[in-house]
């Protein structure tokens, strides 16, 4: 019993609760820092807790992020979908989960991702990029303009 | 809604067949005043004498007038004008835009910006759909059908946009077989093989250019293009690997025809030129009829 209590305490320390904000769970561990950068979490002053290389049956190693006082818009959630397609968002109000959101990969991605092709017109003129999602996992995007395919490891955000 | 031709996949199989029908009509009667009183802008942001002359001949035979430029040095692009602004201006003047640009996707973007139809005359390594339609017209003329053909593609299958578009178009027809002959570093990209896989179309890959071509109905030769290589050493390594000569044609089928988008460098020996199986110069001639057909189709002239 004592051992169990201790491990529960440790577990609590690992993933401490937040009062208001968003919990993003089931991020593939290897993409944690990409998610942080895409959501601009490295540029804000809110309290952020994250854990990585946590056990997850589904993903192998998962990561979790808890951000205080931040509530994401759908457009931003779309951005995560590209590299964390199974991510789940919990919206926290007064320590309670008030809403759960599942990240879903859209059919079309407009204005979020850069085309990886240096000879694509979108990298030379001010054009909003547009991709068709041709494969969801791992993600593959076909540029509407140059028709080249941008893969997961080539994805850079606008 | 205006009709553009940017990518070969913009057209349906029915439209391919319609273009073939119109091309035959223009071959029988090349001078038809369907573009009389119309102005066509011919915008070549990258020089391409062959394609430009073919288009301008097609426009002239249709009775249209041409404005534009043959190379980027004489365009406002050198003054730093954006493609967006150039197209916005030109579509005020012309009824149709024919455009060649070194950047991929430039034509698709121009079509979005333009209020008049845009025909892509080549956008970087991406698409060159009018070449594909003239290739198809050449195949139809020489084989009498676009179905049940064994197509051999030889040379630079990685960067060669003509073979990519031809593969996409021919995969719409009945029971094609593709054979790809290329050095390891210039093989058909996985995306195009996937395109065939999902349609259940058979294809075979070879590195050796041998008498396997005896099965071919069409041998589509391509030039290994120096400008597609960033490393000149890589180019030197592969440029002389796949050369077709007359002796190699001995065991080929009587109906086989050799196509090449031209210009050739040395990948087809000149001793092939006298063979009745050589078709590349007639292929270029077909380009004018195919382009008359394409212009008529996008502008609803026929």
Short mmCIF file of C-alpha atoms in Angstrom, two decimals:
data_model
loop_
_atom_site.label_atom_id
_atom_site.label_comp_id
_atom_site.label_asym_id
_atom_site.label_seq_id
_atom_site.Cartn_x
_atom_site.Cartn_y
_atom_site.Cartn_z
CA UNK A 1 0.00 0.00 0.00
CA UNK A 2 2.72 2.44 0.96
CA UNK A 3 4.61 1.79 -2.25
CA UNK A 4 1.44 2.42 -4.22
CA UNK A 5 0.81 5.74 -2.49
CA UNK A 6 4.35 6.83 -3.25
CA UNK A 7 4.06 6.01 -6.93
CA UNK A 8 0.75 7.88 -7.09
CA UNK A 9 2.42 10.94 -5.56
CA UNK A 10 5.24 10.70 -8.08
CA UNK A 11 2.71 10.42 -10.87
CA UNK A 12 1.02 13.57 -9.63
CA UNK A 13 4.33 15.42 -9.61
CA UNK A 14 5.01 14.38 -13.17
CA UNK A 15 1.75 15.76 -14.48
CA UNK A 16 0.61 18.42 -12.09
CA UNK A 17 -2.89 19.74 -12.59
CA UNK A 18 -3.64 23.21 -13.92
CA UNK A 19 -6.45 25.49 -12.89
CA UNK A 20 -7.34 27.03 -16.26
CA UNK A 21 -5.96 26.15 -19.65
CA UNK A 22 -5.37 23.35 -22.10
CA UNK A 23 -3.86 19.91 -21.80
CA UNK A 24 -2.55 18.39 -25.01
CA UNK A 25 -2.07 14.66 -24.64
CA UNK A 26 -0.94 11.84 -26.93
CA UNK A 27 1.71 13.81 -28.77
CA UNK A 28 4.36 11.51 -30.31
CA UNK A 29 7.40 12.12 -28.07
CA UNK A 30 9.68 12.82 -30.99
CA UNK A 31 7.47 15.67 -32.15
CA UNK A 32 7.06 17.39 -28.79
CA UNK A 33 9.42 20.23 -29.54
CA UNK A 34 7.92 20.74 -33.00
CA UNK A 35 4.49 21.05 -31.40
CA UNK A 36 5.87 23.56 -28.92
CA UNK A 37 7.37 25.59 -31.70
CA UNK A 38 4.32 25.40 -34.00
CA UNK A 39 1.99 26.59 -31.27
CA UNK A 40 4.45 29.30 -30.34
CA UNK A 41 4.67 28.02 -26.76
CA UNK A 42 8.35 28.91 -26.70
CA UNK A 43 7.42 32.57 -27.10
CA UNK A 44 4.79 33.03 -24.41
CA UNK A 45 5.14 33.69 -20.70
CA UNK A 46 2.34 31.46 -19.43
CA UNK A 47 3.13 28.56 -17.13
CA UNK A 48 3.80 25.45 -19.16
CA UNK A 49 4.48 21.93 -17.93
CA UNK A 50 5.46 19.19 -20.27
CA UNK A 51 6.40 15.59 -19.94
CA UNK A 52 7.95 13.46 -22.59
CA UNK A 53 8.97 9.85 -23.24
CA UNK A 54 5.99 8.73 -21.17
CA UNK A 55 4.69 5.23 -21.77
CA UNK A 56 1.84 4.94 -24.19
CA UNK A 57 0.58 1.73 -25.68
CA UNK A 58 -0.57 3.44 -28.86
CA UNK A 59 2.33 5.76 -29.65
CA UNK A 60 5.28 4.00 -28.06
CA UNK A 61 6.57 7.10 -26.30
CA UNK A 62 4.21 9.99 -25.88
CA UNK A 63 4.45 13.53 -24.64
CA UNK A 64 1.99 15.77 -22.85
CA UNK A 65 1.81 19.55 -22.56
CA UNK A 66 -0.17 21.59 -20.05
CA UNK A 67 -0.50 25.27 -20.73
CA UNK A 68 -2.10 27.59 -18.22
CA UNK A 69 -4.60 30.18 -19.38
CA UNK A 70 -4.29 29.37 -23.07
CA UNK A 71 -7.20 28.17 -25.20
CA UNK A 72 -6.41 27.28 -28.78
CA UNK A 73 -8.40 28.15 -31.85
CA UNK A 74 -9.34 25.44 -34.35
CA UNK A 75 -6.92 26.86 -36.91
CA UNK A 76 -4.08 26.24 -34.49
CA UNK A 77 -5.33 22.78 -33.64
CA UNK A 78 -5.15 22.01 -37.38
CA UNK A 79 -1.48 22.83 -37.24
CA UNK A 80 -0.90 20.17 -34.58
CA UNK A 81 -2.82 17.63 -36.60
CA UNK A 82 0.02 17.56 -39.11
CA UNK A 83 2.58 16.12 -36.71
CA UNK A 84 0.44 14.82 -33.85
CA UNK A 85 -2.60 13.34 -35.59
CA UNK A 86 -3.76 11.44 -32.49
CA UNK A 87 -3.42 14.34 -30.06
CA UNK A 88 -6.28 14.98 -27.65
CA UNK A 89 -7.03 18.33 -26.11
CA UNK A 90 -8.63 18.76 -22.70
CA UNK A 91 -9.97 22.21 -21.91
CA UNK A 92 -9.63 22.88 -18.21
CA UNK A 93 -11.74 25.32 -16.20
CA UNK A 94 -11.28 25.44 -12.43
CA UNK A 95 -9.35 22.14 -12.40
CA UNK A 96 -12.14 20.34 -14.25
CA UNK A 97 -12.13 19.05 -17.81
CA UNK A 98 -15.00 20.97 -19.38
CA UNK A 99 -14.40 20.02 -23.01
CA UNK A 100 -12.47 17.40 -24.94
CA UNK A 101 -11.29 17.93 -28.47
CA UNK A 102 -9.91 15.37 -30.87
CA UNK A 103 -7.46 16.60 -33.42
CA UNK A 104 -8.50 15.69 -36.91
CA UNK A 105 -6.41 16.05 -40.01
CA UNK A 106 -8.26 18.26 -42.50
CA UNK A 107 -8.61 17.34 -46.20
CA UNK A 108 -7.04 20.60 -47.27
CA UNK A 109 -4.37 22.66 -45.53
CA UNK A 110 -4.32 26.33 -46.38
CA UNK A 111 -1.67 28.80 -45.36
CA UNK A 112 -0.02 26.81 -42.57
CA UNK A 113 2.72 24.78 -44.19
CA UNK A 114 5.51 25.90 -46.51
CA UNK A 115 6.04 23.91 -49.68
CA UNK A 116 9.36 22.07 -49.36
CA UNK A 117 10.15 22.58 -53.05
CA UNK A 118 12.54 25.54 -53.38
CA UNK A 119 11.44 26.00 -57.01
CA UNK A 120 7.75 26.27 -56.10
CA UNK A 121 6.21 29.63 -56.98
CA UNK A 122 4.84 29.90 -53.43
CA UNK A 123 8.40 30.25 -52.16
CA UNK A 124 9.06 33.18 -54.51
CA UNK A 125 5.90 35.28 -54.39
CA UNK A 126 3.49 36.21 -51.66
CA UNK A 127 1.01 33.38 -52.17
CA UNK A 128 -1.07 31.55 -49.57
CA UNK A 129 0.02 27.92 -49.76
CA UNK A 130 -2.58 25.23 -50.26
CA UNK A 131 -2.15 21.47 -49.97
CA UNK A 132 -4.34 18.44 -50.40
CA UNK A 133 -3.78 15.81 -47.73
CA UNK A 134 -3.05 12.69 -49.77
CA UNK A 135 -2.03 10.52 -46.81
CA UNK A 136 -2.92 11.08 -43.16
CA UNK A 137 -0.45 8.89 -41.30
CA UNK A 138 2.36 9.60 -41.82
CA UNK A 139 1.21 12.81 -43.35
CA UNK A 140 1.83 13.59 -47.03
CA UNK A 141 0.73 16.85 -48.61
CA UNK A 142 0.42 17.65 -52.29
CA UNK A 143 1.03 21.26 -53.23
CA UNK A 144 -1.80 22.76 -55.27
CA UNK A 145 0.72 24.79 -57.27
CA UNK A 146 3.87 22.78 -57.99
CA UNK A 147 2.13 19.40 -57.39
CA UNK A 148 5.13 18.14 -55.40
CA UNK A 149 4.60 16.08 -52.27
CA UNK A 150 5.79 17.38 -48.90
CA UNK A 151 6.34 14.59 -46.36
CA UNK A 152 6.25 14.65 -42.57
CA UNK A 153 10.00 15.14 -42.14
CA UNK A 154 10.00 18.03 -44.64
CA UNK A 155 7.18 19.98 -43.05
CA UNK A 156 7.99 23.56 -42.10
CA UNK A 157 5.40 26.00 -40.92
CA UNK A 158 4.78 29.34 -42.63
CA UNK B 1 -16.34 29.50 -65.88
CA UNK B 2 -13.17 29.88 -67.89
CA UNK B 3 -11.23 26.80 -68.89
CA UNK B 4 -7.47 26.55 -68.36
CA UNK B 5 -4.97 23.84 -69.19
CA UNK B 6 -2.34 23.78 -66.47
CA UNK B 7 -1.84 20.13 -65.63
CA UNK B 8 -2.58 17.13 -67.84
CA UNK B 9 -4.86 15.83 -65.08
CA UNK B 10 -7.08 18.93 -65.47
CA UNK B 11 -8.62 17.22 -68.50
CA UNK B 12 -10.82 14.14 -68.44
CA UNK B 13 -10.42 11.15 -70.74
CA UNK B 14 -13.31 12.51 -72.82
CA UNK B 15 -11.46 15.79 -73.21
CA UNK B 16 -8.29 13.97 -74.29
CA UNK B 17 -10.32 12.24 -76.98
CA UNK B 18 -11.96 15.51 -77.98
CA UNK B 19 -8.50 17.10 -78.42
CA UNK B 20 -7.42 14.11 -80.55
CA UNK B 21 -10.49 14.56 -82.75
CA UNK B 22 -9.90 18.31 -83.11
CA UNK B 23 -6.19 17.78 -83.85
CA UNK B 24 -7.06 15.44 -86.70
CA UNK B 25 -9.46 18.07 -87.99
CA UNK B 26 -6.72 20.75 -87.91
CA UNK B 27 -4.26 18.39 -89.55
CA UNK B 28 -6.69 17.97 -92.44
CA UNK B 29 -7.31 21.70 -92.56
CA UNK B 30 -4.69 23.69 -90.60
CA UNK B 31 -5.75 27.22 -91.56
CA UNK B 32 -9.03 28.09 -89.89
CA UNK B 33 -9.82 31.67 -88.91
CA UNK B 34 -11.27 30.82 -85.52
CA UNK B 35 -9.09 33.31 -83.62
CA UNK B 36 -9.74 36.21 -85.99
CA UNK B 37 -9.87 39.48 -84.07
CA UNK B 38 -8.45 37.84 -80.94
CA UNK B 39 -5.17 38.64 -79.21
CA UNK B 40 -3.09 35.93 -77.57
CA UNK B 41 -0.38 36.80 -75.05
CA UNK B 42 2.66 34.57 -75.38
CA UNK B 43 4.65 35.01 -72.16
CA UNK B 44 7.96 33.16 -72.08
CA UNK B 45 9.61 33.88 -68.74
CA UNK B 46 12.12 31.22 -69.78
CA UNK B 47 13.31 30.86 -73.36
CA UNK B 48 11.98 27.87 -75.29
CA UNK B 49 12.25 28.40 -79.01
CA UNK B 50 10.63 25.13 -80.01
CA UNK B 51 7.53 25.40 -77.84
CA UNK B 52 7.11 29.10 -78.57
CA UNK B 53 7.33 28.68 -82.33
CA UNK B 54 4.89 25.77 -82.22
CA UNK B 55 2.37 27.82 -80.24
CA UNK B 56 2.85 30.94 -82.33
CA UNK B 57 2.42 28.91 -85.52
CA UNK B 58 -0.79 27.40 -84.12
CA UNK B 59 -2.10 30.86 -83.18
CA UNK B 60 -1.17 32.27 -86.60
CA UNK B 61 -2.86 29.39 -88.42
CA UNK B 62 -5.99 30.16 -86.40
CA UNK B 63 -5.80 33.78 -87.53
CA UNK B 64 -5.01 35.26 -84.10
CA UNK B 65 -2.56 38.04 -83.24
CA UNK B 66 0.30 37.59 -80.78
CA UNK B 67 1.69 39.95 -78.15
CA UNK B 68 4.30 39.04 -75.57
CA UNK B 69 7.95 38.30 -75.05
CA UNK B 70 10.30 35.48 -75.94
CA UNK B 71 12.69 35.72 -73.04
CA UNK B 72 12.59 37.19 -69.54
CA UNK B 73 15.22 39.84 -70.27
CA UNK B 74 12.70 41.75 -72.34
CA UNK B 75 9.90 41.46 -69.77
CA UNK B 76 9.08 43.62 -66.78
CA UNK B 77 10.04 40.69 -64.53
CA UNK B 78 13.62 41.96 -64.74
CA UNK B 79 12.43 45.21 -63.14
CA UNK B 80 11.17 43.19 -60.20
CA UNK B 81 7.50 43.09 -61.14
CA UNK B 82 5.70 40.15 -59.53
CA UNK B 83 4.10 37.45 -61.65
CA UNK B 84 0.80 38.49 -60.08
CA UNK B 85 1.07 42.03 -61.42
CA UNK B 86 2.28 40.97 -64.87
CA UNK B 87 -0.68 38.62 -65.28
CA UNK B 88 -3.17 41.19 -63.93
CA UNK B 89 -1.97 43.61 -66.57
CA UNK B 90 -1.78 41.15 -69.47
CA UNK B 91 -5.25 39.71 -68.94
CA UNK B 92 -6.60 43.22 -69.54
CA UNK B 93 -5.09 43.13 -73.02
CA UNK B 94 -5.38 39.58 -74.29
CA UNK B 95 -8.08 36.93 -74.78
CA UNK B 96 -5.78 34.03 -73.92
CA UNK B 97 -2.45 33.63 -72.14
CA UNK B 98 0.14 31.05 -73.15
CA UNK B 99 2.85 30.94 -70.55
CA UNK B 100 6.23 29.28 -69.89
CA UNK B 101 7.89 29.93 -66.52
CA UNK B 102 10.95 28.46 -64.77
CA UNK B 103 9.17 28.14 -61.41
CA UNK B 104 6.89 25.21 -60.65
CA UNK B 105 3.27 26.10 -60.00
CA UNK B 106 3.63 29.50 -61.70
CA UNK B 107 1.00 28.64 -64.32
CA UNK B 108 -1.54 27.42 -61.76
CA UNK B 109 -1.07 30.66 -59.88
CA UNK B 110 -1.36 32.72 -63.09
CA UNK B 111 -4.63 30.93 -63.92
CA UNK B 112 -6.01 31.93 -60.51
CA UNK B 113 -5.02 35.55 -61.02
CA UNK B 114 -6.08 35.80 -64.67
CA UNK B 115 -9.59 36.56 -65.93
CA UNK B 116 -8.80 34.93 -69.31
CA UNK B 117 -7.85 31.28 -69.96
CA UNK B 118 -4.24 30.25 -69.32
CA UNK B 119 -2.44 27.46 -71.16
CA UNK B 120 0.67 26.15 -69.44
CA UNK B 121 3.58 25.89 -71.88
CA UNK B 122 5.80 24.42 -69.16
CA UNK B 123 6.37 25.34 -65.51
CA UNK B 124 9.83 24.26 -64.38
CA UNK B 125 10.07 20.51 -63.90
CA UNK B 126 6.36 20.27 -63.16
CA UNK B 127 3.97 20.09 -66.12
CA UNK B 128 3.95 20.57 -69.87
CA UNK B 129 0.46 19.35 -70.80
CA UNK B 130 0.45 20.47 -74.45
CA UNK B 131 3.52 18.28 -75.03
CA UNK B 132 1.61 15.34 -73.55
CA UNK B 133 -1.40 15.90 -75.79
CA UNK B 134 0.78 16.09 -78.89
CA UNK B 135 2.55 12.90 -77.72
CA UNK B 136 -0.83 11.20 -77.36
CA UNK B 137 -1.88 12.42 -80.78
CA UNK B 138 1.35 10.98 -82.20
CA UNK B 139 0.72 7.66 -80.47
CA UNK B 140 -2.87 7.55 -81.72
CA UNK B 141 -1.80 8.38 -85.28
CA UNK B 142 0.92 5.74 -85.39
CA UNK B 143 -0.83 2.95 -83.48
CA UNK B 144 -4.45 3.64 -84.40
CA UNK B 145 -5.44 3.37 -80.72
CA UNK B 146 -4.54 4.54 -77.24
CA UNK B 147 -5.56 1.22 -75.65
CA UNK B 148 -3.54 -1.95 -75.00
CA UNK B 149 -0.14 -0.40 -75.70
CA UNK B 150 3.28 -1.33 -74.33
CA UNK B 151 5.11 1.92 -73.64
CA UNK B 152 8.84 2.05 -73.00
CA UNK B 153 10.20 5.19 -71.40
CA UNK B 154 13.96 5.65 -71.52
CA UNK B 155 16.49 8.02 -69.99
CA UNK B 156 15.77 10.61 -67.34
CA UNK B 157 12.57 9.36 -65.76
CA UNK B 158 13.15 11.21 -62.51
CA UNK B 159 13.19 14.81 -63.71
CA UNK B 160 11.56 14.34 -67.12
CA UNK B 161 8.18 16.01 -66.81
CA UNK B 162 7.08 14.76 -70.26
CA UNK B 163 7.22 11.12 -69.18
CA UNK B 164 5.41 11.89 -65.92
CA UNK B 165 2.50 13.58 -67.66
CA UNK B 166 2.35 10.95 -70.40
CA UNK B 167 2.21 8.23 -67.75
CA UNK B 168 -0.69 9.99 -66.04
CA UNK B 169 -2.60 10.50 -69.28
CA UNK B 170 -2.03 7.02 -70.74
CA UNK B 171 -3.07 5.38 -67.48
CA UNK B 172 -6.62 6.58 -68.28
CA UNK B 173 -6.75 4.19 -71.25
CA UNK B 174 -7.36 0.43 -71.41
CA UNK B 175 -4.69 -1.99 -70.30
CA UNK B 176 -1.42 -0.12 -70.83
CA UNK B 177 1.92 -1.68 -69.87
CA UNK B 178 4.81 0.55 -68.89
CA UNK B 179 8.51 -0.30 -69.05
CA UNK B 180 10.91 2.12 -67.44
CA UNK B 181 14.58 2.11 -68.47
CA UNK B 182 16.74 4.45 -66.43
CA UNK B 183 19.92 4.56 -64.38
CA UNK B 184 19.43 4.02 -60.68
CA UNK B 185 19.55 7.71 -59.77
CA UNK B 186 17.10 8.77 -62.50
CA UNK B 187 14.33 6.23 -61.99
CA UNK B 188 10.61 6.92 -62.08
CA UNK B 189 9.68 8.60 -58.77
CA UNK B 190 7.64 6.54 -56.28
CA UNK B 191 4.64 8.87 -56.57
CA UNK B 192 4.09 7.92 -60.22
CA UNK B 193 4.59 4.21 -59.56
CA UNK B 194 2.02 4.55 -56.79
CA UNK B 195 -0.32 6.17 -59.35
CA UNK B 196 -0.01 2.97 -61.44
CA UNK B 197 -0.23 0.64 -58.43
CA UNK B 198 -3.56 2.02 -57.25
CA UNK B 199 -4.97 1.55 -60.76
CA UNK B 200 -3.64 -1.99 -61.04
CA UNK B 201 -1.53 -1.05 -64.09
CA UNK B 202 1.49 -3.25 -64.83
CA UNK B 203 4.96 -1.73 -65.03
CA UNK B 204 8.51 -3.04 -65.11
CA UNK B 205 11.76 -1.30 -64.24
CA UNK B 206 15.07 -1.96 -65.97
CA UNK B 207 18.54 -0.51 -65.75
CA UNK B 208 19.82 -2.19 -68.92
CA UNK B 209 18.88 -0.79 -72.31
CA UNK B 210 18.83 -4.10 -74.25
CA UNK B 211 16.61 -6.10 -76.60
CA UNK B 212 13.78 -5.98 -74.06
CA UNK B 213 12.59 -3.17 -76.33
CA UNK B 214 11.46 -5.87 -78.81
CA UNK B 215 8.13 -5.87 -76.92
CA UNK B 216 7.56 -2.14 -77.36
CA UNK B 217 4.83 -0.38 -79.30
CA UNK B 218 6.23 3.02 -78.36
CA UNK B 219 9.77 3.89 -77.28
CA UNK B 220 9.74 7.29 -75.65
CA UNK B 221 13.30 8.60 -75.42
CA UNK B 222 14.24 11.53 -73.20
CA UNK B 223 17.21 13.79 -72.88
CA UNK B 224 19.13 13.83 -69.64
CA UNK B 225 18.83 17.56 -69.05
CA UNK B 226 21.90 19.31 -67.75
CA UNK B 227 19.85 22.13 -66.25
CA UNK B 228 18.00 19.70 -63.95
CA UNK B 229 21.25 18.74 -62.19
CA UNK B 230 22.73 20.90 -59.48
CA UNK B 231 25.94 18.87 -59.56
CA UNK B 232 27.69 18.78 -62.98
CA UNK B 233 29.60 15.63 -62.02
CA UNK B 234 26.31 13.75 -61.58
CA UNK B 235 25.30 14.88 -65.06
CA UNK B 236 28.57 13.70 -66.65
CA UNK B 237 28.09 10.28 -65.05
CA UNK B 238 24.73 9.59 -66.65
CA UNK B 239 24.54 11.63 -69.86
CA UNK B 240 25.89 8.95 -72.21
CA UNK B 241 24.31 5.88 -70.66
CA UNK B 242 21.19 5.36 -72.77
CA UNK B 243 21.75 5.81 -76.47
CA UNK B 244 19.47 4.29 -79.10
CA UNK B 245 21.06 3.26 -82.40
CA UNK B 246 19.73 1.66 -85.55
CA UNK B 247 21.10 -1.83 -84.84
CA UNK B 248 19.00 -1.98 -81.67
CA UNK B 249 15.83 -1.62 -83.76
CA UNK B 250 16.34 -4.85 -85.72
CA UNK B 251 14.36 -7.06 -83.39
CA UNK B 252 11.66 -4.53 -82.57
CA UNK B 253 8.04 -4.85 -83.68
CA UNK B 254 7.13 -3.43 -87.10
CA UNK B 255 4.61 -1.02 -85.58
CA UNK B 256 7.02 0.42 -83.00
CA UNK B 257 7.61 4.16 -83.21
CA UNK B 258 10.28 6.19 -81.47
CA UNK B 259 9.17 9.40 -79.87
CA UNK B 260 11.28 12.15 -78.34
CA UNK B 261 10.11 15.55 -77.06
CA UNK B 262 13.21 17.15 -78.68
CA UNK B 263 15.71 18.69 -78.69
CA UNK B 264 17.85 15.58 -78.68
CA UNK B 265 21.54 15.69 -77.89
CA UNK B 266 23.04 12.27 -78.50
CA UNK B 267 20.50 9.86 -76.99
CA UNK B 268 19.23 8.88 -80.45
CA UNK B 269 22.02 8.22 -82.98
CA UNK B 270 21.51 10.04 -86.26
CA UNK B 271 21.51 6.65 -88.07
CA UNK B 272 18.05 6.08 -86.55
CA UNK B 273 16.66 9.12 -88.38
CA UNK B 274 16.32 7.27 -91.69
CA UNK B 275 14.41 4.38 -90.09
CA UNK B 276 10.67 4.31 -90.67
CA UNK B 277 10.41 3.68 -86.94
CA UNK B 278 11.76 7.14 -86.18
CA UNK B 279 8.84 9.47 -85.56
CA UNK B 280 10.22 12.41 -83.57
CA UNK B 281 10.20 15.00 -86.35
CA UNK B 282 6.61 14.19 -87.35
CA UNK B 283 5.82 14.29 -83.64
CA UNK B 284 6.99 17.91 -83.53
CA UNK B 285 4.83 18.69 -86.57
CA UNK B 286 1.82 17.19 -84.77
CA UNK B 287 2.46 19.75 -82.02
CA UNK B 288 0.99 22.56 -84.10
CA UNK B 289 -2.26 20.65 -84.74
CA UNK B 290 -2.51 19.56 -81.11
CA UNK B 291 -2.01 23.17 -79.96
CA UNK B 292 -4.62 24.48 -82.42
CA UNK B 293 -6.95 21.86 -80.93
CA UNK B 294 -6.14 22.84 -77.33
CA UNK B 295 -6.61 26.57 -77.99
CA UNK B 296 -9.95 25.89 -79.71
CA UNK B 297 -11.06 23.69 -76.83
CA UNK B 298 -10.21 26.08 -73.97
CA UNK B 299 -11.70 29.06 -75.83
CA UNK B 300 -14.79 27.13 -76.98
CA UNK B 301 -14.11 27.98 -80.59
CA UNK B 302 -15.27 24.62 -81.91
#
